[in-house]
Tab-separated table of C-alpha atoms in Angstrom:
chain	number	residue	atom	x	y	z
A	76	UNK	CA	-5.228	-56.622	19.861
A	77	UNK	CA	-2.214	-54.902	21.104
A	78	UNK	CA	-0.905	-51.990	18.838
A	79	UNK	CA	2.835	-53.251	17.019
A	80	UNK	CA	5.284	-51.164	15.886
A	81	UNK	CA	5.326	-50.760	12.429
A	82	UNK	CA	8.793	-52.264	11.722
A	83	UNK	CA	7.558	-55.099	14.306
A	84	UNK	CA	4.634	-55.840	11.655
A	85	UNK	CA	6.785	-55.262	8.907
A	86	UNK	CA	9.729	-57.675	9.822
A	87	UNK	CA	10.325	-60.051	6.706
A	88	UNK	CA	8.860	-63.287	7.357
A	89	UNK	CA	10.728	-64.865	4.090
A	90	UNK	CA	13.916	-64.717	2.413
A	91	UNK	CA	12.598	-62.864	-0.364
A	92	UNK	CA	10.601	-60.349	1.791
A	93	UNK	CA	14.384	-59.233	2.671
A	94	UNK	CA	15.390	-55.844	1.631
A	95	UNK	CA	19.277	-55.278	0.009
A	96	UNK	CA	20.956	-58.315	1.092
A	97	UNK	CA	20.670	-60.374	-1.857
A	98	UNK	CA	24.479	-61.738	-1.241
A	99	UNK	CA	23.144	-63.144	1.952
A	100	UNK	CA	20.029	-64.705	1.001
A	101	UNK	CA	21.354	-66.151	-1.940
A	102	UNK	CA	24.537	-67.809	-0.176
A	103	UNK	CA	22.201	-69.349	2.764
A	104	UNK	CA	19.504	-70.470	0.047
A	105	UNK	CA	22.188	-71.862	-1.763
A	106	UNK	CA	23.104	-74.141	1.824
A	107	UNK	CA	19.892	-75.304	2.530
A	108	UNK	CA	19.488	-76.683	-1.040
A	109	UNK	CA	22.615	-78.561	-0.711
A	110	UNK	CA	22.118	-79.402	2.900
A	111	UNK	CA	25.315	-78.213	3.808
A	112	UNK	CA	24.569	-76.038	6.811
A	113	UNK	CA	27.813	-74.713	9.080
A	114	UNK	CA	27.371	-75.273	13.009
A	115	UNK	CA	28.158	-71.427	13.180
A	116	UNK	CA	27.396	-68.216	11.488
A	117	UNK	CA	27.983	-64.459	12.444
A	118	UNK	CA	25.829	-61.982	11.089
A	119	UNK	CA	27.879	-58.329	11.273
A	120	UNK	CA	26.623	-55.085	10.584
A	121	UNK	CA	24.518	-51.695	11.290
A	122	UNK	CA	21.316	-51.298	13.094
A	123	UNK	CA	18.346	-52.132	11.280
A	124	UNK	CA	20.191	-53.999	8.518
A	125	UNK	CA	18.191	-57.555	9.149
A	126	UNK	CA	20.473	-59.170	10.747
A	127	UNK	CA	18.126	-60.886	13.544
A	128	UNK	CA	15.135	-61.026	10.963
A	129	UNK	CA	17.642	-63.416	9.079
A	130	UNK	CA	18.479	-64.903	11.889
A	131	UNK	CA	15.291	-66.504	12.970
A	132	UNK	CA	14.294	-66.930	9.063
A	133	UNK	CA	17.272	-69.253	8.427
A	134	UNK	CA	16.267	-71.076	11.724
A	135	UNK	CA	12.861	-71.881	10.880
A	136	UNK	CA	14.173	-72.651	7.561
A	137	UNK	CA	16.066	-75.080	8.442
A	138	UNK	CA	13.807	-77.263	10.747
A	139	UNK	CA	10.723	-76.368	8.008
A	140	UNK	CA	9.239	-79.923	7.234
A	141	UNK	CA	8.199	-78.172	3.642
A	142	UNK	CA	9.908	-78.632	0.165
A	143	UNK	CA	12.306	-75.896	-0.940
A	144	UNK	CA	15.000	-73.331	0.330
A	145	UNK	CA	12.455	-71.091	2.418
A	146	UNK	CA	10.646	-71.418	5.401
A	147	UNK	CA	6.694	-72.638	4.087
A	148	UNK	CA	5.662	-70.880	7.630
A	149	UNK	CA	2.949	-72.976	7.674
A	150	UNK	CA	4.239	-76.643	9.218
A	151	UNK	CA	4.625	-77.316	12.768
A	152	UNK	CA	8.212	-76.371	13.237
A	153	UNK	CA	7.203	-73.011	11.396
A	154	UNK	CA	4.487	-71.889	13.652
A	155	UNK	CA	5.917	-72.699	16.565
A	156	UNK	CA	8.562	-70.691	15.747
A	157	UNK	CA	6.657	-67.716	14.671
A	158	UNK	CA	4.653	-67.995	18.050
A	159	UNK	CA	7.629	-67.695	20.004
A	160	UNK	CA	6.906	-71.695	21.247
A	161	UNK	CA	9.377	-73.817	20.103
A	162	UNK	CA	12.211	-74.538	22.637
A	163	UNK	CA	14.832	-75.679	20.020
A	164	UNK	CA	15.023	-72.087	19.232
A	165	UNK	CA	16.465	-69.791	21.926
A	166	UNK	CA	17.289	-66.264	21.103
A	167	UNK	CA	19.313	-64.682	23.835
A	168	UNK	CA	20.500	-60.907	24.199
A	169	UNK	CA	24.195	-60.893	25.154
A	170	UNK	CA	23.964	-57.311	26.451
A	171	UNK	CA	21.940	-58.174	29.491
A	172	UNK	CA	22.953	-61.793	29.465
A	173	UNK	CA	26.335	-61.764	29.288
A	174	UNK	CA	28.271	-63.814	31.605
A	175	UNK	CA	29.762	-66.563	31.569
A	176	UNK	CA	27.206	-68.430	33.535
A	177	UNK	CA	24.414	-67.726	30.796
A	178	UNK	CA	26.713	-69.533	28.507
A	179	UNK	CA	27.517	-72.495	30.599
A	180	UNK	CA	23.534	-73.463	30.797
A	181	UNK	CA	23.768	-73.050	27.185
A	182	UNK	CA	26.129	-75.693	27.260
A	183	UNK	CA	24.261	-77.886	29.234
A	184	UNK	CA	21.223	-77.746	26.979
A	185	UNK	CA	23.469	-78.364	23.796
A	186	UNK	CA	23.715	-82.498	24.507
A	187	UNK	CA	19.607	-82.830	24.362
A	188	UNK	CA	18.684	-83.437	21.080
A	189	UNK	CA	15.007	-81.056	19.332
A	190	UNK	CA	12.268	-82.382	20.273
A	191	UNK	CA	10.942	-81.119	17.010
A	192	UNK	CA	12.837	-80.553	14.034
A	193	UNK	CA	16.229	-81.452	12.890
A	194	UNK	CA	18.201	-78.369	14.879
A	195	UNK	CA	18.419	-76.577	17.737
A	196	UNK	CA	19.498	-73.025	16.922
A	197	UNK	CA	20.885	-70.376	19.143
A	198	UNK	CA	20.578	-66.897	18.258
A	199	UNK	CA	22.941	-64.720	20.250
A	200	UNK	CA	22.316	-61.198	19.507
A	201	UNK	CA	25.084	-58.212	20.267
A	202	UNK	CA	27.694	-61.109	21.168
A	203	UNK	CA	30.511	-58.657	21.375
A	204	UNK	CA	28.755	-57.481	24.792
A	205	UNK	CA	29.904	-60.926	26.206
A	206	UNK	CA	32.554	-61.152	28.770
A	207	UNK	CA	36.195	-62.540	28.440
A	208	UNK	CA	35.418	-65.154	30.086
A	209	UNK	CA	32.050	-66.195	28.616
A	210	UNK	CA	34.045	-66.058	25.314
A	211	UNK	CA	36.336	-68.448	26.749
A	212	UNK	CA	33.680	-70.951	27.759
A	213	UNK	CA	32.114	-70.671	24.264
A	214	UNK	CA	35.373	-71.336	21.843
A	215	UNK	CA	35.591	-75.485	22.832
A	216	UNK	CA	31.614	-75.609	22.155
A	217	UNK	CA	31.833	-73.027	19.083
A	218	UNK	CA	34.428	-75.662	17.367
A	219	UNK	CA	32.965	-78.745	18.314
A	220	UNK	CA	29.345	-78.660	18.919
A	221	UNK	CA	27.030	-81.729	18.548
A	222	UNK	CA	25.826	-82.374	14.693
A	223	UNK	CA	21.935	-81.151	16.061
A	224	UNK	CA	23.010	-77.695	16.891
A	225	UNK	CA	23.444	-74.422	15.127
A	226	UNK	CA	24.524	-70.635	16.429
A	227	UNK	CA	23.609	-67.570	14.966
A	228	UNK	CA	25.648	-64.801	16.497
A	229	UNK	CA	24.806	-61.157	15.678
A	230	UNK	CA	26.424	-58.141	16.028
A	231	UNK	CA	26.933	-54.189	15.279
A	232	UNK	CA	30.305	-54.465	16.526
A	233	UNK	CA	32.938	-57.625	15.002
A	234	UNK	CA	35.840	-55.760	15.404
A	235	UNK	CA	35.358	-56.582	19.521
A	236	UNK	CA	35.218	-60.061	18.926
A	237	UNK	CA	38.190	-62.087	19.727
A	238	UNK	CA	40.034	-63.657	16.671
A	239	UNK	CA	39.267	-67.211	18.192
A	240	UNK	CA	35.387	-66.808	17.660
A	241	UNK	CA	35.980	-65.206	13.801
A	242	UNK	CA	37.705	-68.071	12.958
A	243	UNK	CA	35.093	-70.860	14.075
A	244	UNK	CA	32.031	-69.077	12.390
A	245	UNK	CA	31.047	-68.296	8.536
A	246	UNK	CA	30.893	-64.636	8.449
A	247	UNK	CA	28.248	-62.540	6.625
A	248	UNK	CA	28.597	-58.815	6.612
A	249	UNK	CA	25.213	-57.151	6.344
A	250	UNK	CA	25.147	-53.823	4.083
A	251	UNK	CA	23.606	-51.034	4.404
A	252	UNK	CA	20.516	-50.686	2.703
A	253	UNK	CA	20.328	-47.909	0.091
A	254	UNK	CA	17.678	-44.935	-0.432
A	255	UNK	CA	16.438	-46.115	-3.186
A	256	UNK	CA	15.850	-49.807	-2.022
A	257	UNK	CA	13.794	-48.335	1.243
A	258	UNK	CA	12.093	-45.528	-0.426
A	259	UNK	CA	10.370	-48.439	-2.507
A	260	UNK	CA	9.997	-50.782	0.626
A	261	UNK	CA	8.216	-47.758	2.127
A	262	UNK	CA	5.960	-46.784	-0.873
A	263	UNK	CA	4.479	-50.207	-1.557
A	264	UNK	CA	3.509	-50.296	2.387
A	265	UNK	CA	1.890	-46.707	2.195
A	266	UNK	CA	0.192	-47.176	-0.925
A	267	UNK	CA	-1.229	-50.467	0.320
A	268	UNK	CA	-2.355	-49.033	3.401
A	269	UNK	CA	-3.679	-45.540	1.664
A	270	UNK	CA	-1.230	-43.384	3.652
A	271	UNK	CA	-1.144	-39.872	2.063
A	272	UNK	CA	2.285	-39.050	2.131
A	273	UNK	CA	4.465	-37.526	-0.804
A	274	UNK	CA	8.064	-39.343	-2.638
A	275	UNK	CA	9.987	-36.165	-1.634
A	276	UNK	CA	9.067	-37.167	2.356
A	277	UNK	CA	9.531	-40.993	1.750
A	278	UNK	CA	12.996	-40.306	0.152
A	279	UNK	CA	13.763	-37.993	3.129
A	280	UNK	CA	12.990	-40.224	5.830
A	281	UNK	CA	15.192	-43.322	4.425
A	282	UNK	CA	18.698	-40.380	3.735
A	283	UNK	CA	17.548	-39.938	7.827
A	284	UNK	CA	18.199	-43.335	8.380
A	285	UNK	CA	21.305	-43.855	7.173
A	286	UNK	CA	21.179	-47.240	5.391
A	287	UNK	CA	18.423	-48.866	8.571
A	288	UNK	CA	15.233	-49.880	7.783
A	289	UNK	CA	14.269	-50.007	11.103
A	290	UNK	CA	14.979	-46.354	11.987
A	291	UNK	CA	12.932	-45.410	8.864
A	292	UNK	CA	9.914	-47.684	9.763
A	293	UNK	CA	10.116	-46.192	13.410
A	294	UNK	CA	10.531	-42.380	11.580
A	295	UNK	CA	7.154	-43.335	9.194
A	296	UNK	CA	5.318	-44.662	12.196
A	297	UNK	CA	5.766	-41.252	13.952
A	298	UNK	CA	4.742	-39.466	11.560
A	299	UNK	CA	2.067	-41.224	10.553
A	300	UNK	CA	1.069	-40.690	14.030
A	301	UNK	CA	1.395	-37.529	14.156
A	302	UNK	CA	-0.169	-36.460	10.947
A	303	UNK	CA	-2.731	-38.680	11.155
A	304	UNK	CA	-5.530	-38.231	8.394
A	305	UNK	CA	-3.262	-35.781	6.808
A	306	UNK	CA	-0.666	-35.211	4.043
A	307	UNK	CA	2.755	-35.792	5.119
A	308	UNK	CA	5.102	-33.870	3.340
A	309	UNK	CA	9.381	-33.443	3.641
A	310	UNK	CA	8.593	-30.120	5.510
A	311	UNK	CA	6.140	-31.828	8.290
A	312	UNK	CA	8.822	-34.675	8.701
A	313	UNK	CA	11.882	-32.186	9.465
A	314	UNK	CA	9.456	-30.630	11.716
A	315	UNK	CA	9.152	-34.166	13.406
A	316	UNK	CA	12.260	-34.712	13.214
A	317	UNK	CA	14.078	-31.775	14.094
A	318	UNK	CA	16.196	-31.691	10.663
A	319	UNK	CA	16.825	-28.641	9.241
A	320	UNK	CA	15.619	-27.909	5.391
A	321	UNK	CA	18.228	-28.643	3.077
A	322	UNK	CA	17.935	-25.095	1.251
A	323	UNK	CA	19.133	-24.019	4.454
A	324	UNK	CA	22.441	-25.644	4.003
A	325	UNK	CA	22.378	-24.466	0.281
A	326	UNK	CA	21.625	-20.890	1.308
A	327	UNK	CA	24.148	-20.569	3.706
A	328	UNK	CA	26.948	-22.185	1.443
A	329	UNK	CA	26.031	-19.460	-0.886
A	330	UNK	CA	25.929	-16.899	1.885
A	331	UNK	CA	29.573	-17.715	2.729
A	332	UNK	CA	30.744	-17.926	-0.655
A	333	UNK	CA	29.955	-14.294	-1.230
A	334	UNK	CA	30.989	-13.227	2.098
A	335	UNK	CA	27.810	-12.010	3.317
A	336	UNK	CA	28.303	-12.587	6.517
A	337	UNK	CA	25.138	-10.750	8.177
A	338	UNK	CA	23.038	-13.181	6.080
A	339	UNK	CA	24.717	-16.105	7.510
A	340	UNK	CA	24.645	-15.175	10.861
A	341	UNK	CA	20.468	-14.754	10.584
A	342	UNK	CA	20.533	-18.161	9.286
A	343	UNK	CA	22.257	-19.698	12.134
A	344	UNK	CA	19.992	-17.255	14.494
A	345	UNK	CA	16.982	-18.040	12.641
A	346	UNK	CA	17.617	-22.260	13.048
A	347	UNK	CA	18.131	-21.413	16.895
A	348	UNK	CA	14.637	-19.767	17.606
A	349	UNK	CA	13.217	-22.374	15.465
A	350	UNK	CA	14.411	-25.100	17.791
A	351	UNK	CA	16.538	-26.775	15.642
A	352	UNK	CA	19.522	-29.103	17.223
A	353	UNK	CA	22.154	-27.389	16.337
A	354	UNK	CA	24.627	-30.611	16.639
A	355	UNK	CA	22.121	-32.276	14.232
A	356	UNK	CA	22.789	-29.191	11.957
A	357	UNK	CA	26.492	-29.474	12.096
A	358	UNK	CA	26.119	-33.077	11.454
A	359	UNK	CA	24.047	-32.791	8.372
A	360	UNK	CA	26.180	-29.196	7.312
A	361	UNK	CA	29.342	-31.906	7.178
A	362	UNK	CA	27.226	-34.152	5.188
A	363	UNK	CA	25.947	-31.215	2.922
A	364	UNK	CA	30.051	-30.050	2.437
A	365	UNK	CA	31.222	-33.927	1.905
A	366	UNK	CA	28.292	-34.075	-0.781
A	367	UNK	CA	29.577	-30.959	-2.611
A	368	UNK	CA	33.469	-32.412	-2.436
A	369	UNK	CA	32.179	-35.415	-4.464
A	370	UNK	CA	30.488	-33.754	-6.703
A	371	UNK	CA	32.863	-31.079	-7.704
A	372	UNK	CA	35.321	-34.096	-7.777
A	373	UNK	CA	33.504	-37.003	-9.484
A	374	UNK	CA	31.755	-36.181	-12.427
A	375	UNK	CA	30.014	-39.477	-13.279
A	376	UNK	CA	27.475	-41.421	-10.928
A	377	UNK	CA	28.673	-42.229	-7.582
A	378	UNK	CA	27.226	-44.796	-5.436
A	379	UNK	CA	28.415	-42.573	-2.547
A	380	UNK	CA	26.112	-39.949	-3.844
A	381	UNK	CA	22.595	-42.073	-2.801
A	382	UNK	CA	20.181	-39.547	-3.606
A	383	UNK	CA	17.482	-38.112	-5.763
A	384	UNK	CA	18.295	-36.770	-9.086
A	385	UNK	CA	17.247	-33.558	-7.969
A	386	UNK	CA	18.805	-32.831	-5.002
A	387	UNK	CA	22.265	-34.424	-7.054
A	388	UNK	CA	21.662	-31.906	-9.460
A	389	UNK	CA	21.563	-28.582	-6.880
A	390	UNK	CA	24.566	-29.717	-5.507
A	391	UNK	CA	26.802	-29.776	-9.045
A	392	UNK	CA	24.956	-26.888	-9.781
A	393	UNK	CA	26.544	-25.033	-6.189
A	394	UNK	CA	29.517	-27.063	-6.240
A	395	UNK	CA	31.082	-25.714	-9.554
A	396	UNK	CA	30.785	-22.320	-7.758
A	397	UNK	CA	33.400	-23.165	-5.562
A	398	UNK	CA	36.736	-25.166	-5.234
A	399	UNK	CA	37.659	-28.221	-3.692
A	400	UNK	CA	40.477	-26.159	-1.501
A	401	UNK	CA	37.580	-24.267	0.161
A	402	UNK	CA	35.268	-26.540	0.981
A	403	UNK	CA	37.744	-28.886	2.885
A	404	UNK	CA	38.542	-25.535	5.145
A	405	UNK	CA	34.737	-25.303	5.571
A	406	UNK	CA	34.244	-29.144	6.412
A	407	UNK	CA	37.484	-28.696	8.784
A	408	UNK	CA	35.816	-25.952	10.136
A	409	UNK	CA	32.756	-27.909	11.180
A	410	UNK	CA	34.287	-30.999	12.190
A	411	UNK	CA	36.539	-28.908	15.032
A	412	UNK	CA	33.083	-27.513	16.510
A	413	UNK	CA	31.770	-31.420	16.303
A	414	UNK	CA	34.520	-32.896	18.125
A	415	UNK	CA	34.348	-30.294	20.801
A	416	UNK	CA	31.059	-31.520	21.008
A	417	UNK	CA	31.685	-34.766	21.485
A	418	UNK	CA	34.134	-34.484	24.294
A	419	UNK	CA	32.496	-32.349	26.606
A	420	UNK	CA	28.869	-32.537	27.202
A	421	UNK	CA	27.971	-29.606	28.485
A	422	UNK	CA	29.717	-27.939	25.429
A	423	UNK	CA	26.005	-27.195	23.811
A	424	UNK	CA	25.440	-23.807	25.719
A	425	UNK	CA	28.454	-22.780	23.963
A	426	UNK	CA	27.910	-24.769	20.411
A	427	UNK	CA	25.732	-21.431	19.412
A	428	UNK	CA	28.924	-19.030	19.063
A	429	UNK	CA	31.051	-21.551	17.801
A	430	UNK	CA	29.250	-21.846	15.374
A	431	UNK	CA	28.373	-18.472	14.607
A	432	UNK	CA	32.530	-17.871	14.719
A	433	UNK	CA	33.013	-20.701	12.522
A	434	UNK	CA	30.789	-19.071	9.602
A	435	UNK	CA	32.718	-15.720	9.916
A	436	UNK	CA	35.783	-17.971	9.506
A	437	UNK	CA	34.843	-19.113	6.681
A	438	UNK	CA	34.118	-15.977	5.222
A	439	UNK	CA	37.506	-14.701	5.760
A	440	UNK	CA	39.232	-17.482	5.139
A	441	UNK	CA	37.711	-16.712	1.335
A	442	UNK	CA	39.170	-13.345	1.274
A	443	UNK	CA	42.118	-14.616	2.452
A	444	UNK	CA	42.360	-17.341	-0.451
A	445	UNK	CA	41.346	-14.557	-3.129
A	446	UNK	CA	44.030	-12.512	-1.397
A	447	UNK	CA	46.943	-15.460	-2.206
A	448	UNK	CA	45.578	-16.146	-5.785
A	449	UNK	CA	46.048	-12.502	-6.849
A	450	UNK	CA	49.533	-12.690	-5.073
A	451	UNK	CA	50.673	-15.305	-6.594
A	452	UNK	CA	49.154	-14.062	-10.218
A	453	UNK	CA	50.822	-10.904	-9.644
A	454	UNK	CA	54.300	-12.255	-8.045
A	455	UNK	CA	54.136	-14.910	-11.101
A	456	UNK	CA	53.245	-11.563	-13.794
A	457	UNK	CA	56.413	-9.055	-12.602
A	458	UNK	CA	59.207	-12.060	-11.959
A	459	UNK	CA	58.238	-12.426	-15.740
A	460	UNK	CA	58.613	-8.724	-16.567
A	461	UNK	CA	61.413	-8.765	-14.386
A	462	UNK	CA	63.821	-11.074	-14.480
A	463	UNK	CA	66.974	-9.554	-14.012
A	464	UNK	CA	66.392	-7.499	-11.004
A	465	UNK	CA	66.406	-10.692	-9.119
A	466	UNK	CA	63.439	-10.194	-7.350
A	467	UNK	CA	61.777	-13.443	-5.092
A	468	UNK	CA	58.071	-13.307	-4.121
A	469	UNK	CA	57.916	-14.858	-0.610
A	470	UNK	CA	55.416	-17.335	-0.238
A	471	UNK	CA	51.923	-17.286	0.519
A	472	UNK	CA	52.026	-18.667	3.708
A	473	UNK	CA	54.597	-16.639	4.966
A	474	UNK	CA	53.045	-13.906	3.517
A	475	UNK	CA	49.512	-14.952	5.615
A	476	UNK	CA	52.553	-15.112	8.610
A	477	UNK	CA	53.095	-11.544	8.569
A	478	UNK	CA	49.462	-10.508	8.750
């Protein structure tokens, strides 16, 4: 047999094999119990949330000639459907299929009734890639359609759907799915299948995937590819990956703070033989500076902070270091370099010295915001000593004005 991806074999077959959208699962249980299923639904949300997996688990739950809420994947209908054989179920990608002739023989197949089954369900996926004028052939069918028909639409992108298409479907938004929700996912499959791989590189490869189970199935398969037979651990999946440690984004924060500037610019040097992406490094130095915001500014838990204990812990530790003032000039800093980034392409070759420039920015900029706390302390001190000679202490950014 064929080798399958690994988020291919893993794709939930049942509504409870569905990871962190219990809102969703419970809402469309809820239908099929009562039999009151909508002619249209639109599933919105990242990659790799489930959205599709839903999808086709709602369709074979409906036609399922079993008792209950959930597909029994086991009766006719089921099977069929799993096998990719039953023609009442028609999945279509609207990013290669998108005209509005693919939607007109759509319409000409919606007046046959299943030949198995009680519905015939179209799943549209990425349905914002349709044209204007495919919309426009869909919105009569999309409010009206016969009593034997059901659509599915799916997409990453609802905001480029026109407002005539929202308002004919039920809308579910998918959420992301959290690190602690995936890092479990991932450890039941690994234990089961006796992969030796440690909880710090699990935990690691679902932060990479920023709430998509898919992208950390497809990150685990690598890896278990390319370590195969051997321990995979956090290091050996940056490697992989390209990610840079985070004690390097620690290290250098600390660097900066105490002006060392020499040891910053090895660090950046020292990530650039090592072949590191130095866009993905920006990228995860913003993420590193927005985690030390929140927690020098939120001192209970935070949802926003979705991490292990002990990586939450090293950043309060770092964060009451420094002030909130400072680290939105570092995160501006680093945000300039990754626009420029983003609007020229060939900006890379010069990414290097931004970057390094950037860090001995920072550094100053430090001095410099030492320099105005001790002038305003001292301006503050002699107007009180002084009063009556009527002397005004200019300020601080017209002082920085005359440097």
């Amino acid at each position: 047999m064929a080798y399958r991806a690994l988020y291919r074999r893993l794709r939930p077959q049942t509504f409870d094999a569905v990871v962190g959208q219990q809102h969703i699962v419970k809402t469309l249980k809820n239908q099929i119990e009562t039999k009151r299923i909508s002619h249209a639904y639109l599933f919105c949300g990242t990659r790799g949330t489930g959205k599709t997996s839903m999808a086709k688990i709602f369709s074979r739950a409906i036609n399922c000639t079993g008792e209950g809420d959930a597909p029994c994947n086991e009766c006719e209908n089921c099977l069929a459907t799993l096998n990719g054989q039953n023609v009442n179920v028609v999945e279509m990608d609207a990013a290669s299929n998108n005209g509005v002739e693919s939607v007109r023989d759509i319409i000409e197949e919606l007046k046959y009734p299943p030949s198995i089954g009680k519905y015939r369900v179209y799943i549209v996926d990425e349905v914002h890639m349709l044209t204007t004028s495919a919309f426009n052939a869909l919105l009569k069918t999309l409010e009206e359609p016969p009593e034997h028909v059901v659509f599915i639409l799916a997409t990453t992108d609802p905001q480029k759907l026109p407002t005539t298409v929202l308002s004919r479907c039920q809308r579910f938004d998918f959420h992301r799915i959290s690190v602690k929700e995936m890092t479990e996912t991932l450890k039941d499959f690994t234990d089961s299948e006796g992969v030796d791989i440690d909880t710090e590189a699990l935990e690691y490869i679902c932060e990479l995937s920023d709430g998509a189970m898919r992208d950390a199935l497809s990150t685990l398969d690598m890896c278990m590819s390319f370590y195969y037979n051997e321990q995979i651990t956090a290091e050996k999946v940056r490697d992989i990956t390209g990610a840079s440690d985070r004690n390097a984004f620690f290290d250098l924060t600390r660097a900066i703070a105490a002006n060392d500037s020499a040891a910053a610019l090895d660090m950046v040097n020292d990530l650039m033989l090592k072949g590191r992406d130095l866009q993905q490094f920006v990228n995860e130095y913003i993420l590193h500076l927005r985690n030390l915001l929140i927690s020098i500014t939120v001192t209970q838990t935070c949802s926003a902070l979705d991490y292990a204990q002990s990586y939450i812990d090293r950043l309060r530790e770092q964060a009451a270091e420094l002030s909130p003032a400072y680290l939105l000039d570092l995160l501006n800093e680093q945000l300039i370099i990754l626009q420029k980034q983003k609007e020229d392409l060939e900006y890379q070759q010069e990414m290097l010295e931004d970057v390094k420039n950037g860090t001995v920015k920072a550094i100053v900029v430090r001095d410099l915001s030492r320099f105005a706390r001790n002038y305003i302390e001292a301006g503050t001190y002699l107007e009180s000593i002084f009063p009556d000679l009527g002397v005004r202490f200019i300020s601080v950014k017209e002082a920085l004005d005359t440097l």
